[in-house]
């Protein structure tokens, strides 16, 4: 072909590219030229770019064929542009662009990896000062981010941040690429935070976004900067669970959307961002009205024209929002709409590709959820459909994809539910579930996914009759727990994380008991419960490690936080090696080790500790004693079932929370009868077998002090008044309180004193806080009566009453007073236990919350008496953490805490308070003898029981926690 024809073909190629017209005839000529001269770089490049341009106007297999042909031609160009060649940057830029396009239509990581390699070469081939260098850097940063999101490669964000920093620094302020680079840098910092489990990159990202907002001059620039800041705030909220960040994100999203014209191409995207932020805030606050607003915003976005991928994303978000609304309100219409929306998302998603996979996953999740909450029982048809979808999702998810572990876990849960439903071969479903959970536990994913996968694997192994494999799986789950609560995560963030291991402690203990290993069962319970309290003890270990070896201390912190962001084997070599080196240091042999039973038994020297463990498979009590030969005595509770516990808990909740406020005398009487029957059931099924095993078979005599016993209930058993169990019409022959003085503890380790008591001879002065009339709360006349009684019994007490009982005054006084008495309202929040509080005078503006109390360090804290309602109440999923007001005082350092399980009567509270302190002070003649607080409360409560045996709600709710 002549040179003239070559020039004409190249010219016509440019014309077609500019006009967007069909270049088929020109392509045929270019292919002919390429066949004559396979080294004609200009011809190969031109043909490749024409094919890519035509692919952009095509769909389906024709589009895929054009892209594949373009990439093949570009690969032929690569050997023709060695390092230093003028067109090397152009070739690799074009190759990277084509691979980027291919990657959008598949979950496979290969096109992304190849694209990253291509853009790296394009950057290296473009000299500094050339504007194309910044363009190539920008695309490299974007693709590194995509690579990280698909594979979890922790090196990708490190490189992305480095490249983005350089590009951002070299782009002139007036260049339109600069804001795009800043956005890319913010995204890269977010990815870096995910890879390293550090919050510093997110804080930097928020700072960059705030800087952009302050520099924005035009309305559109300001809207764009607000959008970037919203994304950064959302990421920081996701890491820290700080609601204030989410509130700011919602407000900024509102402003950003209000400043964006409806005709603006970014309007829908910004509305979607607002809807997403509102949805998260609604979930955080459990606010159905906010969730409805998020749903309305999403519906408005769906009705507007948008790209197929954005449309599918919004449908998926809407599906999740509708499911959340159902969870909040039990609105069956919301659940039905969630399923219909998910089906629409599957149909609308461009596929095959990541959006189709996400939509299928959303639909399968809704079907699984709907089956679990179906009032008629498990829906086998829905489960089978969910199974097929989850199998498609698993097959489409590459082995190194970051979401593979979670997706496999959902598949395993579906198989487990099919086994429970009894649909077909139950054992076959369980075997499949076992295989899937095992794969999920070893797949890429954060610790919480791997922990719950090991936990479910243990349950499947137990159901299939392999107790050794079951115990091994549970032990692997427990071994990962130190990685679950990084130091930088907020208090509420840790609470949310710990909810995901609900059922792990009791399941692990049951697996050990199946093998006749009660000591190991107790050790596993200690490792997997009271984790936030354990972090306090761990802080002491870390301070010692920092003193012994600052280098190993820094290495420990770095490795532990890094492990939160990547998959690892339960026996990770780096972790095990580091633990070995630390424990070889002088005095560090016990660093982060589970305390042995021999070490734990010393906490039982004043009386046995009884751990009550309930599971679907078996129920047991473990009695920890000071006996060196048999420190743990197992007591099978053969008359107890988990289903029975749940049924009685529902009955207990109605009796003590709803019925006392009912205007009907008949209803209140029935509630007392229900509570009495629950106490009888507790005696027959739980406490009587334990006391029999301890040979406490008769009431204590008046001449000999009654023995002490500590109850350590696991999971749902924490709601029951084990200390008050019995037949209280039996003349004291068949009740716990007539045979022993009871205290409670969250774990055995919690009985270890956190701080040293005051020096000998120090007078234990008391702080009395009384709030009879808190704003927006019912009047509490008993508070004033208690303050008056304690003023007589404790003449040296500091009394902060009424307007004096402010946050500032109370917090300032607490460190100086070993004994603290609170007479006020207590308020608990199931969904956010950290927000539970004692209602001080200024509680509306400065609440004294569980989170704030838990963070205090009170060096001489001894006894806290909480004469308030429901101070020991919390969310069932957090029962093993003691995340309530009573537990907060323990974490603050109090060795002994008196609290309540449910709302208590104002008048009888005054009576019990007066009797308890009169006992502790010999009628007001001595400072309070706090070491006898359990006995004093016991006598006061028993005296009230003797007067009102048929009204258990008046006396059974008071508990003593600690020593």
PDB file of N, CA and C in Angstrom, residues 542-628:
ATOM      1  N   UNK A 542       0.755  -3.951  78.772  1.00  0.00           N
ATOM      2  CA  UNK A 542       1.425  -3.145  77.753  1.00  0.00           C
ATOM      3  C   UNK A 542       2.347  -2.102  78.374  1.00  0.00           C
ATOM      4  N   UNK A 543       1.922  -1.531  79.488  1.00  0.00           N
ATOM      5  CA  UNK A 543       2.805  -0.569  80.167  1.00  0.00           C
ATOM      6  C   UNK A 543       4.080  -1.255  80.636  1.00  0.00           C
ATOM      7  N   UNK A 544       3.943  -2.486  81.131  1.00  0.00           N
ATOM      8  CA  UNK A 544       5.115  -3.241  81.568  1.00  0.00           C
ATOM      9  C   UNK A 544       6.000  -3.598  80.379  1.00  0.00           C
ATOM     10  N   UNK A 545       5.377  -3.998  79.246  1.00  0.00           N
ATOM     11  CA  UNK A 545       6.155  -4.320  78.046  1.00  0.00           C
ATOM     12  C   UNK A 545       6.911  -3.094  77.542  1.00  0.00           C
ATOM     13  N   UNK A 546       6.257  -1.936  77.541  1.00  0.00           N
ATOM     14  CA  UNK A 546       6.921  -0.714  77.089  1.00  0.00           C
ATOM     15  C   UNK A 546       8.135  -0.402  77.959  1.00  0.00           C
ATOM     16  N   UNK A 547       8.018  -0.710  79.254  1.00  0.00           N
ATOM     17  CA  UNK A 547       9.146  -0.488  80.166  1.00  0.00           C
ATOM     18  C   UNK A 547      10.255  -1.492  79.900  1.00  0.00           C
ATOM     19  N   UNK A 548       9.855  -2.763  79.666  1.00  0.00           N
ATOM     20  CA  UNK A 548      10.862  -3.815  79.452  1.00  0.00           C
ATOM     21  C   UNK A 548      11.540  -3.691  78.083  1.00  0.00           C
ATOM     22  N   UNK A 549      10.730  -3.424  77.032  1.00  0.00           N
ATOM     23  CA  UNK A 549      11.287  -3.378  75.671  1.00  0.00           C
ATOM     24  C   UNK A 549      10.458  -2.449  74.806  1.00  0.00           C
ATOM     25  N   UNK A 550      10.841  -1.185  74.684  1.00  0.00           N
ATOM     26  CA  UNK A 550      10.100  -0.248  73.825  1.00  0.00           C
ATOM     27  C   UNK A 550      10.009  -0.736  72.385  1.00  0.00           C
ATOM     28  N   UNK A 551      11.029  -1.449  71.913  1.00  0.00           N
ATOM     29  CA  UNK A 551      11.036  -1.932  70.528  1.00  0.00           C
ATOM     30  C   UNK A 551       9.962  -2.996  70.312  1.00  0.00           C
ATOM     31  N   UNK A 552       9.874  -3.975  71.222  1.00  0.00           N
ATOM     32  CA  UNK A 552       8.848  -5.013  71.079  1.00  0.00           C
ATOM     33  C   UNK A 552       7.456  -4.431  71.319  1.00  0.00           C
ATOM     34  N   UNK A 553       7.361  -3.437  72.174  1.00  0.00           N
ATOM     35  CA  UNK A 553       6.082  -2.763  72.410  1.00  0.00           C
ATOM     36  C   UNK A 553       5.583  -2.118  71.126  1.00  0.00           C
ATOM     37  N   UNK A 554       6.457  -1.413  70.425  1.00  0.00           N
ATOM     38  CA  UNK A 554       6.075  -0.766  69.166  1.00  0.00           C
ATOM     39  C   UNK A 554       5.737  -1.810  68.106  1.00  0.00           C
ATOM     40  N   UNK A 555       6.492  -2.900  68.075  1.00  0.00           N
ATOM     41  CA  UNK A 555       6.230  -3.951  67.087  1.00  0.00           C
ATOM     42  C   UNK A 555       4.885  -4.615  67.352  1.00  0.00           C
ATOM     43  N   UNK A 556       4.550  -4.815  68.620  1.00  0.00           N
ATOM     44  CA  UNK A 556       3.263  -5.418  68.972  1.00  0.00           C
ATOM     45  C   UNK A 556       2.108  -4.540  68.501  1.00  0.00           C
ATOM     46  N   UNK A 557       2.172  -3.241  68.794  1.00  0.00           N
ATOM     47  CA  UNK A 557       1.093  -2.335  68.403  1.00  0.00           C
ATOM     48  C   UNK A 557       0.932  -2.306  66.890  1.00  0.00           C
ATOM     49  N   UNK A 558       2.055  -2.262  66.169  1.00  0.00           N
ATOM     50  CA  UNK A 558       1.999  -2.195  64.708  1.00  0.00           C
ATOM     51  C   UNK A 558       1.390  -3.466  64.131  1.00  0.00           C
ATOM     52  N   UNK A 559       1.835  -4.635  64.605  1.00  0.00           N
ATOM     53  CA  UNK A 559       1.346  -5.888  64.034  1.00  0.00           C
ATOM     54  C   UNK A 559      -0.124  -6.116  64.380  1.00  0.00           C
ATOM     55  N   UNK A 560      -0.515  -5.817  65.605  1.00  0.00           N
ATOM     56  CA  UNK A 560      -1.902  -6.060  65.992  1.00  0.00           C
ATOM     57  C   UNK A 560      -2.866  -5.204  65.175  1.00  0.00           C
ATOM     58  N   UNK A 561      -2.550  -3.947  64.985  1.00  0.00           N
ATOM     59  CA  UNK A 561      -3.453  -3.090  64.225  1.00  0.00           C
ATOM     60  C   UNK A 561      -3.458  -3.480  62.757  1.00  0.00           C
ATOM     61  N   UNK A 562      -2.292  -3.901  62.237  1.00  0.00           N
ATOM     62  CA  UNK A 562      -2.241  -4.295  60.828  1.00  0.00           C
ATOM     63  C   UNK A 562      -3.090  -5.527  60.569  1.00  0.00           C
ATOM     64  N   UNK A 563      -3.155  -6.430  61.546  1.00  0.00           N
ATOM     65  CA  UNK A 563      -3.897  -7.669  61.357  1.00  0.00           C
ATOM     66  C   UNK A 563      -5.398  -7.443  61.250  1.00  0.00           C
ATOM     67  N   UNK A 564      -5.872  -6.276  61.657  1.00  0.00           N
ATOM     68  CA  UNK A 564      -7.297  -5.983  61.535  1.00  0.00           C
ATOM     69  C   UNK A 564      -7.721  -5.788  60.096  1.00  0.00           C
ATOM     70  N   UNK A 565      -6.762  -5.608  59.191  1.00  0.00           N
ATOM     71  CA  UNK A 565      -7.134  -5.241  57.822  1.00  0.00           C
ATOM     72  C   UNK A 565      -6.808  -6.303  56.796  1.00  0.00           C
ATOM     73  N   UNK A 566      -6.344  -7.459  57.235  1.00  0.00           N
ATOM     74  CA  UNK A 566      -6.025  -8.472  56.227  1.00  0.00           C
ATOM     75  C   UNK A 566      -6.312  -9.860  56.780  1.00  0.00           C
ATOM     76  N   UNK A 567      -6.445 -10.784  55.864  1.00  0.00           N
ATOM     77  CA  UNK A 567      -6.672 -12.158  56.279  1.00  0.00           C
ATOM     78  C   UNK A 567      -5.384 -12.735  56.817  1.00  0.00           C
ATOM     79  N   UNK A 568      -5.530 -13.633  57.778  1.00  0.00           N
ATOM     80  CA  UNK A 568      -4.348 -14.298  58.308  1.00  0.00           C
ATOM     81  C   UNK A 568      -4.763 -15.645  58.869  1.00  0.00           C
ATOM     82  N   UNK A 569      -3.845 -16.564  58.905  1.00  0.00           N
ATOM     83  CA  UNK A 569      -4.103 -17.855  59.499  1.00  0.00           C
ATOM     84  C   UNK A 569      -4.171 -17.705  61.006  1.00  0.00           C
ATOM     85  N   UNK A 570      -4.965 -18.547  61.653  1.00  0.00           N
ATOM     86  CA  UNK A 570      -5.074 -18.448  63.099  1.00  0.00           C
ATOM     87  C   UNK A 570      -3.744 -18.647  63.796  1.00  0.00           C
ATOM     88  N   UNK A 571      -2.769 -19.276  63.124  1.00  0.00           N
ATOM     89  CA  UNK A 571      -1.452 -19.490  63.709  1.00  0.00           C
ATOM     90  C   UNK A 571      -0.412 -18.699  62.945  1.00  0.00           C
ATOM     91  N   UNK A 572      -0.710 -17.444  62.666  1.00  0.00           N
ATOM     92  CA  UNK A 572       0.188 -16.580  61.915  1.00  0.00           C
ATOM     93  C   UNK A 572       1.585 -16.608  62.536  1.00  0.00           C
ATOM     94  N   UNK A 573       2.591 -16.891  61.691  1.00  0.00           N
ATOM     95  CA  UNK A 573       3.952 -17.026  62.183  1.00  0.00           C
ATOM     96  C   UNK A 573       4.493 -15.763  62.800  1.00  0.00           C
ATOM     97  N   UNK A 574       4.212 -14.617  62.190  1.00  0.00           N
ATOM     98  CA  UNK A 574       4.709 -13.360  62.734  1.00  0.00           C
ATOM     99  C   UNK A 574       4.156 -13.100  64.130  1.00  0.00           C
ATOM    100  N   UNK A 575       2.861 -13.335  64.288  1.00  0.00           N
ATOM    101  CA  UNK A 575       2.219 -13.104  65.589  1.00  0.00           C
ATOM    102  C   UNK A 575       2.784 -14.054  66.639  1.00  0.00           C
ATOM    103  N   UNK A 576       2.862 -15.345  66.295  1.00  0.00           N
ATOM    104  CA  UNK A 576       3.346 -16.328  67.264  1.00  0.00           C
ATOM    105  C   UNK A 576       4.801 -16.060  67.642  1.00  0.00           C
ATOM    106  N   UNK A 577       5.608 -15.677  66.648  1.00  0.00           N
ATOM    107  CA  UNK A 577       7.010 -15.383  66.940  1.00  0.00           C
ATOM    108  C   UNK A 577       7.144 -14.184  67.875  1.00  0.00           C
ATOM    109  N   UNK A 578       6.339 -13.158  67.614  1.00  0.00           N
ATOM    110  CA  UNK A 578       6.382 -11.965  68.464  1.00  0.00           C
ATOM    111  C   UNK A 578       5.950 -12.306  69.889  1.00  0.00           C
ATOM    112  N   UNK A 579       4.871 -13.083  70.043  1.00  0.00           N
ATOM    113  CA  UNK A 579       4.436 -13.469  71.383  1.00  0.00           C
ATOM    114  C   UNK A 579       5.535 -14.246  72.114  1.00  0.00           C
ATOM    115  N   UNK A 580       6.221 -15.124  71.373  1.00  0.00           N
ATOM    116  CA  UNK A 580       7.287 -15.912  71.978  1.00  0.00           C
ATOM    117  C   UNK A 580       8.425 -15.024  72.473  1.00  0.00           C
ATOM    118  N   UNK A 581       8.792 -14.025  71.672  1.00  0.00           N
ATOM    119  CA  UNK A 581       9.884 -13.132  72.068  1.00  0.00           C
ATOM    120  C   UNK A 581       9.500 -12.266  73.259  1.00  0.00           C
ATOM    121  N   UNK A 582       8.240 -11.809  73.280  1.00  0.00           N
ATOM    122  CA  UNK A 582       7.796 -10.980  74.403  1.00  0.00           C
ATOM    123  C   UNK A 582       7.766 -11.798  75.682  1.00  0.00           C
ATOM    124  N   UNK A 583       7.233 -13.011  75.608  1.00  0.00           N
ATOM    125  CA  UNK A 583       7.077 -13.827  76.810  1.00  0.00           C
ATOM    126  C   UNK A 583       8.397 -14.364  77.338  1.00  0.00           C
ATOM    127  N   UNK A 584       9.440 -14.251  76.538  1.00  0.00           N
ATOM    128  CA  UNK A 584      10.754 -14.666  77.020  1.00  0.00           C
ATOM    129  C   UNK A 584      11.426 -13.591  77.871  1.00  0.00           C
ATOM    130  N   UNK A 585      10.861 -12.391  77.877  1.00  0.00           N
ATOM    131  CA  UNK A 585      11.414 -11.305  78.696  1.00  0.00           C
ATOM    132  C   UNK A 585      11.162 -11.580  80.167  1.00  0.00           C
ATOM    133  N   UNK A 586      12.016 -11.026  80.997  1.00  0.00           N
ATOM    134  CA  UNK A 586      11.889 -11.194  82.436  1.00  0.00           C
ATOM    135  C   UNK A 586      10.550 -10.630  82.921  1.00  0.00           C
ATOM    136  N   UNK A 587       9.764 -11.447  83.598  1.00  0.00           N
ATOM    137  CA  UNK A 587       8.504 -11.004  84.158  1.00  0.00           C
ATOM    138  C   UNK A 587       7.364 -10.906  83.173  1.00  0.00           C
ATOM    139  N   UNK A 588       7.552 -11.377  81.911  1.00  0.00           N
ATOM    140  CA  UNK A 588       6.518 -11.229  80.887  1.00  0.00           C
ATOM    141  C   UNK A 588       5.964 -12.573  80.417  1.00  0.00           C
ATOM    142  N   UNK A 589       6.197 -13.633  81.169  1.00  0.00           N
ATOM    143  CA  UNK A 589       5.769 -14.972  80.725  1.00  0.00           C
ATOM    144  C   UNK A 589       4.254 -15.059  80.550  1.00  0.00           C
ATOM    145  N   UNK A 590       3.506 -14.273  81.296  1.00  0.00           N
ATOM    146  CA  UNK A 590       2.055 -14.349  81.205  1.00  0.00           C
ATOM    147  C   UNK A 590       1.438 -13.310  80.297  1.00  0.00           C
ATOM    148  N   UNK A 591       2.252 -12.638  79.456  1.00  0.00           N
ATOM    149  CA  UNK A 591       1.746 -11.551  78.603  1.00  0.00           C
ATOM    150  C   UNK A 591       0.610 -12.034  77.699  1.00  0.00           C
ATOM    151  N   UNK A 592      -0.571 -11.440  77.872  1.00  0.00           N
ATOM    152  CA  UNK A 592      -1.770 -11.719  77.083  1.00  0.00           C
ATOM    153  C   UNK A 592      -2.153 -13.199  77.059  1.00  0.00           C
ATOM    154  N   UNK A 593      -1.664 -13.948  77.992  1.00  0.00           N
ATOM    155  CA  UNK A 593      -2.071 -15.350  78.076  1.00  0.00           C
ATOM    156  C   UNK A 593      -3.406 -15.459  78.805  1.00  0.00           C
ATOM    157  N   UNK A 594      -4.161 -16.465  78.434  1.00  0.00           N
ATOM    158  CA  UNK A 594      -5.350 -16.743  79.220  1.00  0.00           C
ATOM    159  C   UNK A 594      -4.893 -17.189  80.600  1.00  0.00           C
ATOM    160  N   UNK A 595      -5.424 -16.606  81.654  1.00  0.00           N
ATOM    161  CA  UNK A 595      -5.007 -17.047  82.982  1.00  0.00           C
ATOM    162  C   UNK A 595      -5.360 -18.519  83.169  1.00  0.00           C
ATOM    163  N   UNK A 596      -4.437 -19.268  83.692  1.00  0.00           N
ATOM    164  CA  UNK A 596      -4.690 -20.692  83.905  1.00  0.00           C
ATOM    165  C   UNK A 596      -5.704 -20.870  85.021  1.00  0.00           C
ATOM    166  N   UNK A 597      -6.297 -22.043  85.056  1.00  0.00           N
ATOM    167  CA  UNK A 597      -7.262 -22.334  86.105  1.00  0.00           C
ATOM    168  C   UNK A 597      -6.591 -22.262  87.472  1.00  0.00           C
ATOM    169  N   UNK A 598      -5.335 -22.702  87.541  1.00  0.00           N
ATOM    170  CA  UNK A 598      -4.619 -22.641  88.816  1.00  0.00           C
ATOM    171  C   UNK A 598      -4.437 -21.196  89.267  1.00  0.00           C
ATOM    172  N   UNK A 599      -4.254 -20.288  88.305  1.00  0.00           N
ATOM    173  CA  UNK A 599      -4.143 -18.874  88.659  1.00  0.00           C
ATOM    174  C   UNK A 599      -5.510 -18.291  89.022  1.00  0.00           C
ATOM    175  N   UNK A 600      -6.558 -18.766  88.359  1.00  0.00           N
ATOM    176  CA  UNK A 600      -7.893 -18.229  88.606  1.00  0.00           C
ATOM    177  C   UNK A 600      -8.470 -18.701  89.937  1.00  0.00           C
ATOM    178  N   UNK A 601      -8.079 -19.890  90.379  1.00  0.00           N
ATOM    179  CA  UNK A 601      -8.729 -20.455  91.571  1.00  0.00           C
ATOM    180  C   UNK A 601      -8.455 -19.624  92.822  1.00  0.00           C
ATOM    181  N   UNK A 602      -7.408 -18.783  92.794  1.00  0.00           N
ATOM    182  CA  UNK A 602      -7.141 -17.972  93.986  1.00  0.00           C
ATOM    183  C   UNK A 602      -8.260 -16.951  94.228  1.00  0.00           C
ATOM    184  N   UNK A 603      -9.037 -16.648  93.174  1.00  0.00           N
ATOM    185  CA  UNK A 603     -10.163 -15.732  93.347  1.00  0.00           C
ATOM    186  C   UNK A 603     -11.351 -16.410  94.027  1.00  0.00           C
ATOM    187  N   UNK A 604     -11.244 -17.702  94.245  1.00  0.00           N
ATOM    188  CA  UNK A 604     -12.326 -18.440  94.904  1.00  0.00           C
ATOM    189  C   UNK A 604     -11.983 -18.767  96.349  1.00  0.00           C
ATOM    190  N   UNK A 605     -10.967 -18.101  96.914  1.00  0.00           N
ATOM    191  CA  UNK A 605     -10.561 -18.461  98.269  1.00  0.00           C
ATOM    192  C   UNK A 605     -11.568 -18.000  99.321  1.00  0.00           C
ATOM    193  N   UNK A 606     -12.409 -16.998  98.974  1.00  0.00           N
ATOM    194  CA  UNK A 606     -13.434 -16.563  99.924  1.00  0.00           C
ATOM    195  C   UNK A 606     -14.788 -17.202  99.669  1.00  0.00           C
ATOM    196  N   UNK A 607     -14.872 -17.945  98.580  1.00  0.00           N
ATOM    197  CA  UNK A 607     -16.117 -18.607  98.242  1.00  0.00           C
ATOM    198  C   UNK A 607     -16.102 -19.020  96.785  1.00  0.00           C
ATOM    199  N   UNK A 608     -16.904 -20.017  96.413  1.00  0.00           N
ATOM    200  CA  UNK A 608     -16.898 -20.511  95.036  1.00  0.00           C
ATOM    201  C   UNK A 608     -17.462 -19.490  94.053  1.00  0.00           C
ATOM    202  N   UNK A 609     -16.970 -19.577  92.809  1.00  0.00           N
ATOM    203  CA  UNK A 609     -17.502 -18.773  91.711  1.00  0.00           C
ATOM    204  C   UNK A 609     -18.249 -19.730  90.788  1.00  0.00           C
ATOM    205  N   UNK A 610     -19.522 -19.456  90.552  1.00  0.00           N
ATOM    206  CA  UNK A 610     -20.367 -20.375  89.771  1.00  0.00           C
ATOM    207  C   UNK A 610     -20.659 -19.750  88.412  1.00  0.00           C
ATOM    208  N   UNK A 611     -20.125 -20.361  87.362  1.00  0.00           N
ATOM    209  CA  UNK A 611     -20.357 -19.899  85.993  1.00  0.00           C
ATOM    210  C   UNK A 611     -21.507 -20.722  85.417  1.00  0.00           C
ATOM    211  N   UNK A 612     -22.570 -20.053  84.995  1.00  0.00           N
ATOM    212  CA  UNK A 612     -23.751 -20.740  84.450  1.00  0.00           C
ATOM    213  C   UNK A 612     -23.751 -20.549  82.935  1.00  0.00           C
ATOM    214  N   UNK A 613     -23.614 -21.662  82.202  1.00  0.00           N
ATOM    215  CA  UNK A 613     -23.448 -21.609  80.743  1.00  0.00           C
ATOM    216  C   UNK A 613     -24.593 -22.338  80.055  1.00  0.00           C
ATOM    217  N   UNK A 614     -25.262 -21.628  79.130  1.00  0.00           N
ATOM    218  CA  UNK A 614     -26.449 -22.171  78.462  1.00  0.00           C
ATOM    219  C   UNK A 614     -26.205 -22.203  76.957  1.00  0.00           C
ATOM    220  N   UNK A 615     -26.387 -23.353  76.329  1.00  0.00           N
ATOM    221  CA  UNK A 615     -26.311 -23.449  74.870  1.00  0.00           C
ATOM    222  C   UNK A 615     -27.459 -24.311  74.369  1.00  0.00           C
ATOM    223  N   UNK A 616     -27.604 -24.342  73.052  1.00  0.00           N
ATOM    224  CA  UNK A 616     -28.663 -25.163  72.456  1.00  0.00           C
ATOM    225  C   UNK A 616     -28.407 -26.645  72.700  1.00  0.00           C
ATOM    226  N   UNK A 617     -27.124 -27.034  72.770  1.00  0.00           N
ATOM    227  CA  UNK A 617     -26.775 -28.443  72.879  1.00  0.00           C
ATOM    228  C   UNK A 617     -26.754 -28.939  74.325  1.00  0.00           C
ATOM    229  N   UNK A 618     -26.335 -28.060  75.252  1.00  0.00           N
ATOM    230  CA  UNK A 618     -26.219 -28.495  76.640  1.00  0.00           C
ATOM    231  C   UNK A 618     -26.184 -27.282  77.557  1.00  0.00           C
ATOM    232  N   UNK A 619     -26.529 -27.507  78.843  1.00  0.00           N
ATOM    233  CA  UNK A 619     -26.496 -26.445  79.848  1.00  0.00           C
ATOM    234  C   UNK A 619     -25.711 -26.964  81.055  1.00  0.00           C
ATOM    235  N   UNK A 620     -24.830 -26.135  81.586  1.00  0.00           N
ATOM    236  CA  UNK A 620     -23.946 -26.561  82.662  1.00  0.00           C
ATOM    237  C   UNK A 620     -23.668 -25.418  83.617  1.00  0.00           C
ATOM    238  N   UNK A 621     -23.282 -25.794  84.830  1.00  0.00           N
ATOM    239  CA  UNK A 621     -22.673 -24.857  85.766  1.00  0.00           C
ATOM    240  C   UNK A 621     -21.250 -25.330  86.023  1.00  0.00           C
ATOM    241  N   UNK A 622     -20.313 -24.395  86.032  1.00  0.00           N
ATOM    242  CA  UNK A 622     -18.922 -24.691  86.356  1.00  0.00           C
ATOM    243  C   UNK A 622     -18.613 -24.009  87.678  1.00  0.00           C
ATOM    244  N   UNK A 623     -18.257 -24.775  88.671  1.00  0.00           N
ATOM    245  CA  UNK A 623     -17.976 -24.220  89.990  1.00  0.00           C
ATOM    246  C   UNK A 623     -16.466 -24.130  90.167  1.00  0.00           C
ATOM    247  N   UNK A 624     -15.954 -22.916  90.234  1.00  0.00           N
ATOM    248  CA  UNK A 624     -14.530 -22.685  90.480  1.00  0.00           C
ATOM    249  C   UNK A 624     -14.305 -22.627  91.984  1.00  0.00           C
ATOM    250  N   UNK A 625     -13.384 -23.483  92.455  1.00  0.00           N
ATOM    251  CA  UNK A 625     -13.092 -23.545  93.878  1.00  0.00           C
ATOM    252  C   UNK A 625     -11.604 -23.337  94.109  1.00  0.00           C
ATOM    253  N   UNK A 626     -11.235 -23.134  95.344  1.00  0.00           N
ATOM    254  CA  UNK A 626      -9.817 -22.948  95.670  1.00  0.00           C
ATOM    255  C   UNK A 626      -9.080 -24.280  95.730  1.00  0.00           C
ATOM    256  N   UNK A 627      -9.762 -25.386  95.544  1.00  0.00           N
ATOM    257  CA  UNK A 627      -9.189 -26.734  95.598  1.00  0.00           C
ATOM    258  C   UNK A 627      -8.161 -26.919  94.485  1.00  0.00           C
ATOM    259  N   UNK A 628      -6.922 -27.160  94.834  1.00  0.00           N
ATOM    260  CA  UNK A 628      -5.862 -27.292  93.832  1.00  0.00           C
ATOM    261  C   UNK A 628      -6.015 -28.577  93.021  1.00  0.00           C
TER     262      UNK A 628
END
